[in-house]
Amino acid sequence: MTATQLLNARPIQLILGLLILFGAISCIFTPNYFFFKMGARFAGLLMLGYLALGLVFLLLRQPRLMFLSFGCCAGLCLFLKNSSNSLLKAPARNNQLSIRVAHFNVSASDGDFESTLKAIKQSKADLISIQEVTPDWEYILSESLGEKYPYSASMVRFDPYGLSIYSKHPIQALDTFYYEEIPNFSGVIKAKRARKSFKFICAHTTPPLYSQAYDAMRNHLRVVAAEARRDSLPVVMIANLIAPPWWAEVQELRSNAQLFDSRRSATYSLSEVLRSPGDYIFHSAEFNCLSFENIVSPQSRHLGIKGQYQFKANAEKTYR
């Protein structure tokens, strides 16, 4: 029996059709269970898989399965696009002040202090968030960055939740707020040579490795979103969520805090999916994101992210 004859059988078509449909639906409406959450992390690869599968069914002359595969591919494509920044291209620059923001997780350096410090300095950021800061890293960072970044604060820990913030601009206010035992930074920066201030938030959630961890992450992000809404200042939020942008927890954070994702593409490459960086720089509607990129080490390890943000000439308060 040939493959075409096998696929012509109605029971086989029904089973394959249900499996194809189930894969797409479970990515778009993901149940709060570990198995489905981990599967939904590969939604971008599944979308490409549906495209390839549709071409295979085209060659095998299976129109029903072909249209179903292409339809699921299109549905996932729209879903992933709507999960990221809705702008298709970078906005035009204006004459307003721009701020460079960078985020690093020093645990990804594997003890390579030299290349990590070099990457931090080469980012030329005005505001740098560093996570998983241990006492050793805190000493090295303060010695290396203290001259160029005179305004800083650190919450040193032996667990993965140590935080440091380094700024070229004065930090007018700084607060540490907690979710359970996990610290988060919230502060206000006054930009030099401009009569503008903005709020920054640094957050790091527990890894969502089991079902209860998803609930903990969601509750943590609700606390962070409430902090972002606490006043009317423009907001830049730096977060390490270890979660792709289409997960419900990330989407709920953006909606509750009325923030935009700096990434204009929701998909990850295969190497990024396997590393699961899950780090973000979100911004409020008062900013335009002019650029955004990943930062990698010479050994191709994901060290962090950076972006450039410009105040809008006429800032809108609405969330899109």
PDB file of C-alpha atoms in Angstrom:
ATOM      1  CA  MET A   1       0.000   0.000   0.000  1.00  0.00           C
ATOM      2  CA  THR A   2       1.413   3.377  -1.028  1.00  0.00           C
ATOM      3  CA  ALA A   3       1.477   6.470   1.190  1.00  0.00           C
ATOM      4  CA  THR A   4      -1.225   8.107  -0.953  1.00  0.00           C
ATOM      5  CA  GLN A   5      -3.515   5.098  -0.611  1.00  0.00           C
ATOM      6  CA  LEU A   6      -2.934   5.011   3.143  1.00  0.00           C
ATOM      7  CA  LEU A   7      -3.748   8.721   3.497  1.00  0.00           C
ATOM      8  CA  ASN A   8      -6.900   8.310   1.420  1.00  0.00           C
ATOM      9  CA  ALA A   9      -8.408   6.190   4.173  1.00  0.00           C
ATOM     10  CA  ARG A  10     -10.981   8.274   6.069  1.00  0.00           C
ATOM     11  CA  PRO A  11      -9.961   7.080   9.584  1.00  0.00           C
ATOM     12  CA  ILE A  12      -6.301   7.976   8.886  1.00  0.00           C
ATOM     13  CA  GLN A  13      -7.287  11.414   7.585  1.00  0.00           C
ATOM     14  CA  LEU A  14      -9.478  12.000  10.631  1.00  0.00           C
ATOM     15  CA  ILE A  15      -6.752  11.005  13.096  1.00  0.00           C
ATOM     16  CA  LEU A  16      -4.088  13.100  11.335  1.00  0.00           C
ATOM     17  CA  GLY A  17      -6.439  16.063  11.063  1.00  0.00           C
ATOM     18  CA  LEU A  18      -7.257  15.958  14.773  1.00  0.00           C
ATOM     19  CA  LEU A  19      -3.571  15.718  15.697  1.00  0.00           C
ATOM     20  CA  ILE A  20      -2.685  18.665  13.475  1.00  0.00           C
ATOM     21  CA  LEU A  21      -5.526  20.756  14.883  1.00  0.00           C
ATOM     22  CA  PHE A  22      -4.733  19.755  18.460  1.00  0.00           C
ATOM     23  CA  GLY A  23      -1.095  20.880  18.098  1.00  0.00           C
ATOM     24  CA  ALA A  24      -2.076  24.367  16.943  1.00  0.00           C
ATOM     25  CA  ILE A  25      -4.877  24.823  19.476  1.00  0.00           C
ATOM     26  CA  SER A  26      -2.695  23.672  22.394  1.00  0.00           C
ATOM     27  CA  CYS A  27      -0.126  26.367  21.472  1.00  0.00           C
ATOM     28  CA  ILE A  28      -2.707  29.140  21.165  1.00  0.00           C
ATOM     29  CA  PHE A  29      -4.861  28.128  24.158  1.00  0.00           C
ATOM     30  CA  THR A  30      -2.208  26.467  26.300  1.00  0.00           C
ATOM     31  CA  PRO A  31      -3.429  24.567  29.395  1.00  0.00           C
ATOM     32  CA  ASN A  32      -1.549  25.371  32.586  1.00  0.00           C
ATOM     33  CA  TYR A  33       0.329  22.080  32.696  1.00  0.00           C
ATOM     34  CA  PHE A  34       4.040  21.456  32.347  1.00  0.00           C
ATOM     35  CA  PHE A  35       3.773  19.200  29.273  1.00  0.00           C
ATOM     36  CA  PHE A  36       1.639  21.667  27.301  1.00  0.00           C
ATOM     37  CA  LYS A  37       3.669  24.689  28.427  1.00  0.00           C
ATOM     38  CA  MET A  38       6.915  23.107  27.273  1.00  0.00           C
ATOM     39  CA  GLY A  39       5.293  22.159  23.974  1.00  0.00           C
ATOM     40  CA  ALA A  40       4.024  25.701  23.458  1.00  0.00           C
ATOM     41  CA  ARG A  41       7.606  26.977  23.794  1.00  0.00           C
ATOM     42  CA  PHE A  42       8.239  25.459  20.345  1.00  0.00           C
ATOM     43  CA  ALA A  43       5.287  27.222  18.688  1.00  0.00           C
ATOM     44  CA  GLY A  44       7.538  28.973  16.159  1.00  0.00           C
ATOM     45  CA  LEU A  45       9.124  25.703  15.062  1.00  0.00           C
ATOM     46  CA  LEU A  46       5.713  24.037  14.942  1.00  0.00           C
ATOM     47  CA  MET A  47       4.483  26.805  12.634  1.00  0.00           C
ATOM     48  CA  LEU A  48       7.326  26.035  10.196  1.00  0.00           C
ATOM     49  CA  GLY A  49       6.588  22.342  10.585  1.00  0.00           C
ATOM     50  CA  TYR A  50       2.993  22.906   9.510  1.00  0.00           C
ATOM     51  CA  LEU A  51       4.215  24.770   6.445  1.00  0.00           C
ATOM     52  CA  ALA A  52       6.467  21.860   5.478  1.00  0.00           C
ATOM     53  CA  LEU A  53       3.711  19.358   6.252  1.00  0.00           C
ATOM     54  CA  GLY A  54       1.307  21.239   4.019  1.00  0.00           C
ATOM     55  CA  LEU A  55       3.783  21.009   1.138  1.00  0.00           C
ATOM     56  CA  VAL A  56       4.145  17.266   1.718  1.00  0.00           C
ATOM     57  CA  PHE A  57       0.371  16.812   1.599  1.00  0.00           C
ATOM     58  CA  LEU A  58       0.309  18.920  -1.585  1.00  0.00           C
ATOM     59  CA  LEU A  59       2.737  16.503  -3.242  1.00  0.00           C
ATOM     60  CA  LEU A  60       0.688  13.538  -1.990  1.00  0.00           C
ATOM     61  CA  ARG A  61      -2.532  15.099  -3.332  1.00  0.00           C
ATOM     62  CA  GLN A  62      -4.286  15.331   0.024  1.00  0.00           C
ATOM     63  CA  PRO A  63      -6.179  18.647  -0.252  1.00  0.00           C
ATOM     64  CA  ARG A  64      -8.024  18.396   3.097  1.00  0.00           C
ATOM     65  CA  LEU A  65      -4.878  17.767   5.122  1.00  0.00           C
ATOM     66  CA  MET A  66      -2.975  20.317   3.038  1.00  0.00           C
ATOM     67  CA  PHE A  67      -5.460  23.117   3.711  1.00  0.00           C
ATOM     68  CA  LEU A  68      -5.662  22.151   7.387  1.00  0.00           C
ATOM     69  CA  SER A  69      -1.852  22.290   7.731  1.00  0.00           C
ATOM     70  CA  PHE A  70      -1.592  25.617   5.924  1.00  0.00           C
ATOM     71  CA  GLY A  71      -4.508  26.981   7.991  1.00  0.00           C
ATOM     72  CA  CYS A  72      -2.830  25.984  11.256  1.00  0.00           C
ATOM     73  CA  CYS A  73       0.420  27.524   9.997  1.00  0.00           C
ATOM     74  CA  ALA A  74      -1.372  30.799   9.233  1.00  0.00           C
ATOM     75  CA  GLY A  75      -3.175  30.729  12.592  1.00  0.00           C
ATOM     76  CA  LEU A  76       0.068  30.260  14.506  1.00  0.00           C
ATOM     77  CA  CYS A  77       1.735  32.960  12.408  1.00  0.00           C
ATOM     78  CA  LEU A  78      -0.960  35.492  13.344  1.00  0.00           C
ATOM     79  CA  PHE A  79      -0.911  34.356  16.968  1.00  0.00           C
ATOM     80  CA  LEU A  80       2.861  34.768  17.273  1.00  0.00           C
ATOM     81  CA  LYS A  81       2.821  38.142  15.538  1.00  0.00           C
ATOM     82  CA  ASN A  82       0.064  39.436  17.824  1.00  0.00           C
ATOM     83  CA  SER A  83       2.110  38.250  20.813  1.00  0.00           C
ATOM     84  CA  SER A  84       4.995  40.577  19.935  1.00  0.00           C
ATOM     85  CA  ASN A  85       5.314  44.270  19.195  1.00  0.00           C
ATOM     86  CA  SER A  86       2.605  45.196  16.688  1.00  0.00           C
ATOM     87  CA  LEU A  87       4.886  47.649  14.843  1.00  0.00           C
ATOM     88  CA  LEU A  88       6.312  46.103  11.681  1.00  0.00           C
ATOM     89  CA  LYS A  89       9.217  48.531  11.437  1.00  0.00           C
ATOM     90  CA  ALA A  90      11.234  50.725  13.745  1.00  0.00           C
ATOM     91  CA  PRO A  91       9.732  54.194  14.299  1.00  0.00           C
ATOM     92  CA  ALA A  92      11.379  57.306  12.900  1.00  0.00           C
ATOM     93  CA  ARG A  93      13.781  59.165  15.148  1.00  0.00           C
ATOM     94  CA  ASN A  94      12.844  62.586  16.477  1.00  0.00           C
ATOM     95  CA  ASN A  95      14.704  65.320  18.330  1.00  0.00           C
ATOM     96  CA  GLN A  96      13.778  63.927  21.748  1.00  0.00           C
ATOM     97  CA  LEU A  97      16.190  62.353  24.223  1.00  0.00           C
ATOM     98  CA  SER A  98      17.067  58.687  23.702  1.00  0.00           C
ATOM     99  CA  ILE A  99      18.139  56.201  26.381  1.00  0.00           C
ATOM    100  CA  ARG A 100      20.154  53.009  25.879  1.00  0.00           C
ATOM    101  CA  VAL A 101      19.180  50.149  28.187  1.00  0.00           C
ATOM    102  CA  ALA A 102      21.001  46.821  28.565  1.00  0.00           C
ATOM    103  CA  HIS A 103      20.366  43.705  30.586  1.00  0.00           C
ATOM    104  CA  PHE A 104      22.849  40.964  31.498  1.00  0.00           C
ATOM    105  CA  ASN A 105      22.612  37.723  33.430  1.00  0.00           C
ATOM    106  CA  VAL A 106      26.142  37.052  34.644  1.00  0.00           C
ATOM    107  CA  SER A 107      25.422  33.391  35.429  1.00  0.00           C
ATOM    108  CA  ALA A 108      25.438  32.816  31.653  1.00  0.00           C
ATOM    109  CA  SER A 109      29.122  33.795  31.503  1.00  0.00           C
ATOM    110  CA  ASP A 110      30.330  30.485  32.961  1.00  0.00           C
ATOM    111  CA  GLY A 111      32.914  32.421  34.960  1.00  0.00           C
ATOM    112  CA  ASP A 112      34.312  34.269  31.942  1.00  0.00           C
ATOM    113  CA  PHE A 113      34.678  37.612  33.706  1.00  0.00           C
ATOM    114  CA  GLU A 114      36.760  39.293  31.029  1.00  0.00           C
ATOM    115  CA  SER A 115      34.481  38.798  28.007  1.00  0.00           C
ATOM    116  CA  THR A 116      31.363  39.523  30.067  1.00  0.00           C
ATOM    117  CA  LEU A 117      32.750  42.817  31.349  1.00  0.00           C
ATOM    118  CA  LYS A 118      33.838  43.673  27.817  1.00  0.00           C
ATOM    119  CA  ALA A 119      30.315  43.037  26.514  1.00  0.00           C
ATOM    120  CA  ILE A 120      28.824  45.164  29.290  1.00  0.00           C
ATOM    121  CA  LYS A 121      31.120  48.082  28.476  1.00  0.00           C
ATOM    122  CA  GLN A 122      30.639  47.742  24.730  1.00  0.00           C
ATOM    123  CA  SER A 123      26.866  47.990  25.133  1.00  0.00           C
ATOM    124  CA  LYS A 124      27.400  51.725  25.857  1.00  0.00           C
ATOM    125  CA  ALA A 125      24.132  51.669  27.769  1.00  0.00           C
ATOM    126  CA  ASP A 126      22.918  54.529  29.927  1.00  0.00           C
ATOM    127  CA  LEU A 127      21.150  52.067  32.221  1.00  0.00           C
ATOM    128  CA  ILE A 128      22.403  48.530  32.874  1.00  0.00           C
ATOM    129  CA  SER A 129      20.519  45.836  34.756  1.00  0.00           C
ATOM    130  CA  ILE A 130      22.542  42.836  35.935  1.00  0.00           C
ATOM    131  CA  GLN A 131      20.959  39.754  37.479  1.00  0.00           C
ATOM    132  CA  GLU A 132      22.181  36.751  39.479  1.00  0.00           C
ATOM    133  CA  VAL A 133      24.811  38.960  41.133  1.00  0.00           C
ATOM    134  CA  THR A 134      26.893  37.152  43.756  1.00  0.00           C
ATOM    135  CA  PRO A 135      29.384  38.844  46.130  1.00  0.00           C
ATOM    136  CA  ASP A 136      32.268  38.029  43.775  1.00  0.00           C
ATOM    137  CA  TRP A 137      30.465  39.546  40.808  1.00  0.00           C
ATOM    138  CA  GLU A 138      29.389  42.585  42.805  1.00  0.00           C
ATOM    139  CA  TYR A 139      33.009  43.421  43.650  1.00  0.00           C
ATOM    140  CA  ILE A 140      34.179  42.942  40.043  1.00  0.00           C
ATOM    141  CA  LEU A 141      31.314  45.011  38.629  1.00  0.00           C
ATOM    142  CA  SER A 142      31.758  47.890  41.046  1.00  0.00           C
ATOM    143  CA  GLU A 143      35.502  48.019  40.365  1.00  0.00           C
ATOM    144  CA  SER A 144      35.038  47.893  36.579  1.00  0.00           C
ATOM    145  CA  LEU A 145      31.953  50.057  36.087  1.00  0.00           C
ATOM    146  CA  GLY A 146      32.126  52.517  38.970  1.00  0.00           C
ATOM    147  CA  GLU A 147      33.928  55.241  37.031  1.00  0.00           C
ATOM    148  CA  LYS A 148      31.595  55.322  34.004  1.00  0.00           C
ATOM    149  CA  TYR A 149      28.463  54.555  36.000  1.00  0.00           C
ATOM    150  CA  PRO A 150      28.557  56.710  39.130  1.00  0.00           C
ATOM    151  CA  TYR A 151      24.985  55.872  40.152  1.00  0.00           C
ATOM    152  CA  SER A 152      24.384  52.281  41.199  1.00  0.00           C
ATOM    153  CA  ALA A 153      22.679  49.964  43.642  1.00  0.00           C
ATOM    154  CA  SER A 154      23.020  46.257  44.399  1.00  0.00           C
ATOM    155  CA  MET A 155      21.111  43.532  46.173  1.00  0.00           C
ATOM    156  CA  VAL A 156      23.752  40.828  46.550  1.00  0.00           C
ATOM    157  CA  ARG A 157      22.549  37.263  47.074  1.00  0.00           C
ATOM    158  CA  PHE A 158      24.007  33.761  47.039  1.00  0.00           C
ATOM    159  CA  ASP A 159      20.911  32.452  45.241  1.00  0.00           C
ATOM    160  CA  PRO A 160      19.904  33.384  41.628  1.00  0.00           C
ATOM    161  CA  TYR A 161      18.055  36.555  42.681  1.00  0.00           C
ATOM    162  CA  GLY A 162      20.884  39.032  43.224  1.00  0.00           C
ATOM    163  CA  LEU A 163      20.385  42.338  41.373  1.00  0.00           C
ATOM    164  CA  SER A 164      22.540  45.293  40.392  1.00  0.00           C
ATOM    165  CA  ILE A 165      21.664  48.482  38.552  1.00  0.00           C
ATOM    166  CA  TYR A 166      24.210  50.876  37.023  1.00  0.00           C
ATOM    167  CA  SER A 167      23.273  54.245  35.567  1.00  0.00           C
ATOM    168  CA  LYS A 168      25.006  57.190  33.937  1.00  0.00           C
ATOM    169  CA  HIS A 169      22.067  59.370  34.994  1.00  0.00           C
ATOM    170  CA  PRO A 170      21.117  60.261  38.580  1.00  0.00           C
ATOM    171  CA  ILE A 171      18.853  57.783  40.365  1.00  0.00           C
ATOM    172  CA  GLN A 172      16.322  60.042  42.089  1.00  0.00           C
ATOM    173  CA  ALA A 173      14.550  57.288  43.979  1.00  0.00           C
ATOM    174  CA  LEU A 174      15.091  53.577  44.522  1.00  0.00           C
ATOM    175  CA  ASP A 175      12.933  50.988  46.218  1.00  0.00           C
ATOM    176  CA  THR A 176      13.215  47.240  46.685  1.00  0.00           C
ATOM    177  CA  PHE A 177       9.884  45.438  46.657  1.00  0.00           C
ATOM    178  CA  TYR A 178       9.422  41.715  47.142  1.00  0.00           C
ATOM    179  CA  TYR A 179       7.319  38.866  45.942  1.00  0.00           C
ATOM    180  CA  GLU A 180       7.651  36.332  48.725  1.00  0.00           C
ATOM    181  CA  GLU A 181      11.470  36.209  49.178  1.00  0.00           C
ATOM    182  CA  ILE A 182      12.403  37.453  45.692  1.00  0.00           C
ATOM    183  CA  PRO A 183      13.640  41.084  45.438  1.00  0.00           C
ATOM    184  CA  ASN A 184      12.750  43.480  42.625  1.00  0.00           C
ATOM    185  CA  PHE A 185      14.043  46.987  41.972  1.00  0.00           C
ATOM    186  CA  SER A 186      11.876  50.016  41.259  1.00  0.00           C
ATOM    187  CA  GLY A 187      13.447  53.421  40.765  1.00  0.00           C
ATOM    188  CA  VAL A 188      13.254  56.801  39.063  1.00  0.00           C
ATOM    189  CA  ILE A 189      15.997  58.207  36.854  1.00  0.00           C
ATOM    190  CA  LYS A 190      16.395  61.852  35.900  1.00  0.00           C
ATOM    191  CA  ALA A 191      17.979  62.067  32.461  1.00  0.00           C
ATOM    192  CA  LYS A 192      20.863  64.506  32.236  1.00  0.00           C
ATOM    193  CA  ARG A 193      20.576  67.495  29.897  1.00  0.00           C
ATOM    194  CA  ALA A 194      16.813  66.978  29.753  1.00  0.00           C
ATOM    195  CA  ARG A 195      13.880  67.782  31.972  1.00  0.00           C
ATOM    196  CA  LYS A 196      12.593  64.242  31.802  1.00  0.00           C
ATOM    197  CA  SER A 197      12.355  61.412  34.318  1.00  0.00           C
ATOM    198  CA  PHE A 198      11.327  57.810  33.846  1.00  0.00           C
ATOM    199  CA  LYS A 199      10.716  54.813  36.016  1.00  0.00           C
ATOM    200  CA  PHE A 200      12.649  51.559  35.757  1.00  0.00           C
ATOM    201  CA  ILE A 201      11.709  48.162  37.159  1.00  0.00           C
ATOM    202  CA  CYS A 202      13.962  45.096  37.363  1.00  0.00           C
ATOM    203  CA  ALA A 203      12.324  41.727  37.991  1.00  0.00           C
ATOM    204  CA  HIS A 204      13.454  38.106  37.990  1.00  0.00           C
ATOM    205  CA  THR A 205      10.905  35.327  38.472  1.00  0.00           C
ATOM    206  CA  THR A 206      11.345  31.717  39.516  1.00  0.00           C
ATOM    207  CA  PRO A 207      11.842  29.263  36.615  1.00  0.00           C
ATOM    208  CA  PRO A 208       8.458  27.809  35.543  1.00  0.00           C
ATOM    209  CA  LEU A 209       9.521  24.172  35.860  1.00  0.00           C
ATOM    210  CA  TYR A 210       6.247  22.739  37.159  1.00  0.00           C
ATOM    211  CA  SER A 211       2.568  23.659  37.319  1.00  0.00           C
ATOM    212  CA  GLN A 212       2.701  25.496  40.656  1.00  0.00           C
ATOM    213  CA  ALA A 213       5.646  27.547  39.391  1.00  0.00           C
ATOM    214  CA  TYR A 214       3.446  28.963  36.616  1.00  0.00           C
ATOM    215  CA  ASP A 215       0.989  30.221  39.235  1.00  0.00           C
ATOM    216  CA  ALA A 216       3.847  31.685  41.275  1.00  0.00           C
ATOM    217  CA  MET A 217       5.230  33.436  38.181  1.00  0.00           C
ATOM    218  CA  ARG A 218       1.806  34.849  37.308  1.00  0.00           C
ATOM    219  CA  ASN A 219       1.265  36.147  40.857  1.00  0.00           C
ATOM    220  CA  HIS A 220       4.775  37.624  40.889  1.00  0.00           C
ATOM    221  CA  LEU A 221       4.136  39.420  37.600  1.00  0.00           C
ATOM    222  CA  ARG A 222       0.862  40.813  38.899  1.00  0.00           C
ATOM    223  CA  VAL A 223       2.813  42.412  41.745  1.00  0.00           C
ATOM    224  CA  VAL A 224       5.315  43.805  39.228  1.00  0.00           C
ATOM    225  CA  ALA A 225       2.506  45.137  36.991  1.00  0.00           C
ATOM    226  CA  ALA A 226       0.901  46.889  39.960  1.00  0.00           C
ATOM    227  CA  GLU A 227       4.224  48.584  40.707  1.00  0.00           C
ATOM    228  CA  ALA A 228       4.491  49.730  37.067  1.00  0.00           C
ATOM    229  CA  ARG A 229       1.029  51.340  37.289  1.00  0.00           C
ATOM    230  CA  ARG A 230       1.657  52.990  40.650  1.00  0.00           C
ATOM    231  CA  ASP A 231       2.445  56.408  39.150  1.00  0.00           C
ATOM    232  CA  SER A 232       2.208  58.214  35.827  1.00  0.00           C
ATOM    233  CA  LEU A 233       5.890  58.219  34.832  1.00  0.00           C
ATOM    234  CA  PRO A 234       7.107  56.553  31.622  1.00  0.00           C
ATOM    235  CA  VAL A 235       8.295  53.009  32.404  1.00  0.00           C
ATOM    236  CA  VAL A 236      11.120  50.762  31.251  1.00  0.00           C
ATOM    237  CA  MET A 237      10.826  47.254  32.691  1.00  0.00           C
ATOM    238  CA  ILE A 238      13.707  44.781  32.534  1.00  0.00           C
ATOM    239  CA  ALA A 239      12.541  41.259  33.276  1.00  0.00           C
ATOM    240  CA  ASN A 240      13.990  37.767  33.222  1.00  0.00           C
ATOM    241  CA  LEU A 241      10.951  35.485  32.906  1.00  0.00           C
ATOM    242  CA  ILE A 242      12.430  32.375  31.245  1.00  0.00           C
ATOM    243  CA  ALA A 243       9.271  32.274  29.138  1.00  0.00           C
ATOM    244  CA  PRO A 244       8.471  33.001  25.472  1.00  0.00           C
ATOM    245  CA  PRO A 245       6.431  36.123  24.650  1.00  0.00           C
ATOM    246  CA  TRP A 246       3.282  34.214  23.676  1.00  0.00           C
ATOM    247  CA  TRP A 247       2.794  32.556  27.064  1.00  0.00           C
ATOM    248  CA  ALA A 248      -0.308  33.768  28.880  1.00  0.00           C
ATOM    249  CA  GLU A 249       1.748  34.969  31.862  1.00  0.00           C
ATOM    250  CA  VAL A 250       3.828  37.305  29.688  1.00  0.00           C
ATOM    251  CA  GLN A 251       0.793  38.564  27.792  1.00  0.00           C
ATOM    252  CA  GLU A 252      -1.056  39.232  31.059  1.00  0.00           C
ATOM    253  CA  LEU A 253       1.909  41.240  32.378  1.00  0.00           C
ATOM    254  CA  ARG A 254       1.971  43.408  29.261  1.00  0.00           C
ATOM    255  CA  SER A 255      -1.785  43.946  29.409  1.00  0.00           C
ATOM    256  CA  ASN A 256      -1.913  44.713  33.137  1.00  0.00           C
ATOM    257  CA  ALA A 257       1.080  47.056  33.051  1.00  0.00           C
ATOM    258  CA  GLN A 258       0.202  48.529  29.619  1.00  0.00           C
ATOM    259  CA  LEU A 259       3.649  47.860  28.212  1.00  0.00           C
ATOM    260  CA  PHE A 260       5.129  47.083  24.790  1.00  0.00           C
ATOM    261  CA  ASP A 261       7.634  44.330  24.038  1.00  0.00           C
ATOM    262  CA  SER A 262      10.866  45.596  22.490  1.00  0.00           C
ATOM    263  CA  ARG A 263      11.093  42.495  20.290  1.00  0.00           C
ATOM    264  CA  ARG A 264       9.354  42.891  16.950  1.00  0.00           C
ATOM    265  CA  SER A 265       9.423  39.150  16.353  1.00  0.00           C
ATOM    266  CA  ALA A 266       7.844  36.652  18.712  1.00  0.00           C
ATOM    267  CA  THR A 267       9.764  33.658  17.358  1.00  0.00           C
ATOM    268  CA  TYR A 268      13.070  32.301  18.586  1.00  0.00           C
ATOM    269  CA  SER A 269      15.709  30.516  16.574  1.00  0.00           C
ATOM    270  CA  LEU A 270      16.326  26.859  17.458  1.00  0.00           C
ATOM    271  CA  SER A 271      19.400  27.733  19.516  1.00  0.00           C
ATOM    272  CA  GLU A 272      17.461  30.383  21.457  1.00  0.00           C
ATOM    273  CA  VAL A 273      14.596  27.955  22.113  1.00  0.00           C
ATOM    274  CA  LEU A 274      16.980  25.379  23.539  1.00  0.00           C
ATOM    275  CA  ARG A 275      18.700  28.021  25.704  1.00  0.00           C
ATOM    276  CA  SER A 276      15.356  29.602  26.636  1.00  0.00           C
ATOM    277  CA  PRO A 277      16.719  33.095  27.356  1.00  0.00           C
ATOM    278  CA  GLY A 278      13.305  34.584  28.105  1.00  0.00           C
ATOM    279  CA  ASP A 279      14.676  38.028  28.973  1.00  0.00           C
ATOM    280  CA  TYR A 280      12.802  41.190  28.052  1.00  0.00           C
ATOM    281  CA  ILE A 281      12.892  44.947  28.001  1.00  0.00           C
ATOM    282  CA  PHE A 282       9.329  46.259  28.062  1.00  0.00           C
ATOM    283  CA  HIS A 283       8.483  49.929  27.694  1.00  0.00           C
ATOM    284  CA  SER A 284       5.448  52.143  28.126  1.00  0.00           C
ATOM    285  CA  ALA A 285       3.708  54.069  25.354  1.00  0.00           C
ATOM    286  CA  GLU A 286       5.705  57.226  26.089  1.00  0.00           C
ATOM    287  CA  PHE A 287       8.752  55.605  24.439  1.00  0.00           C
ATOM    288  CA  ASN A 288       9.621  54.504  20.920  1.00  0.00           C
ATOM    289  CA  CYS A 289      11.937  51.500  20.688  1.00  0.00           C
ATOM    290  CA  LEU A 290      14.517  52.487  18.062  1.00  0.00           C
ATOM    291  CA  SER A 291      16.565  49.277  18.164  1.00  0.00           C
ATOM    292  CA  PHE A 292      16.776  45.962  19.984  1.00  0.00           C
ATOM    293  CA  GLU A 293      19.289  43.131  19.798  1.00  0.00           C
ATOM    294  CA  ASN A 294      20.658  40.108  21.621  1.00  0.00           C
ATOM    295  CA  ILE A 295      24.137  40.140  23.160  1.00  0.00           C
ATOM    296  CA  VAL A 296      26.226  36.987  22.845  1.00  0.00           C
ATOM    297  CA  SER A 297      29.641  35.995  24.120  1.00  0.00           C
ATOM    298  CA  PRO A 298      32.569  34.959  21.858  1.00  0.00           C
ATOM    299  CA  GLN A 299      31.490  31.364  22.620  1.00  0.00           C
ATOM    300  CA  SER A 300      27.965  32.178  21.301  1.00  0.00           C
ATOM    301  CA  ARG A 301      26.401  32.116  24.750  1.00  0.00           C
ATOM    302  CA  HIS A 302      23.421  34.391  25.301  1.00  0.00           C
ATOM    303  CA  LEU A 303      24.628  37.066  27.740  1.00  0.00           C
ATOM    304  CA  GLY A 304      21.810  39.576  27.543  1.00  0.00           C
ATOM    305  CA  ILE A 305      19.883  42.098  25.497  1.00  0.00           C
ATOM    306  CA  LYS A 306      20.009  45.813  24.765  1.00  0.00           C
ATOM    307  CA  GLY A 307      17.728  48.419  23.257  1.00  0.00           C
ATOM    308  CA  GLN A 308      17.543  52.116  22.510  1.00  0.00           C
ATOM    309  CA  TYR A 309      14.444  54.080  23.547  1.00  0.00           C
ATOM    310  CA  GLN A 310      13.395  57.585  22.636  1.00  0.00           C
ATOM    311  CA  PHE A 311      10.811  59.764  24.298  1.00  0.00           C
ATOM    312  CA  LYS A 312       7.907  60.462  21.985  1.00  0.00           C
ATOM    313  CA  ALA A 313       7.277  64.060  21.044  1.00  0.00           C
ATOM    314  CA  ASN A 314       3.607  63.652  21.957  1.00  0.00           C
ATOM    315  CA  ALA A 315       3.428  60.610  24.206  1.00  0.00           C
ATOM    316  CA  GLU A 316       0.215  58.610  24.126  1.00  0.00           C
ATOM    317  CA  LYS A 317      -1.083  56.818  27.183  1.00  0.00           C
ATOM    318  CA  THR A 318      -2.971  54.093  25.353  1.00  0.00           C
ATOM    319  CA  TYR A 319      -1.769  50.485  25.121  1.00  0.00           C
ATOM    320  CA  ARG A 320      -1.782  48.684  21.777  1.00  0.00           C
TER     321      ARG A 320
END
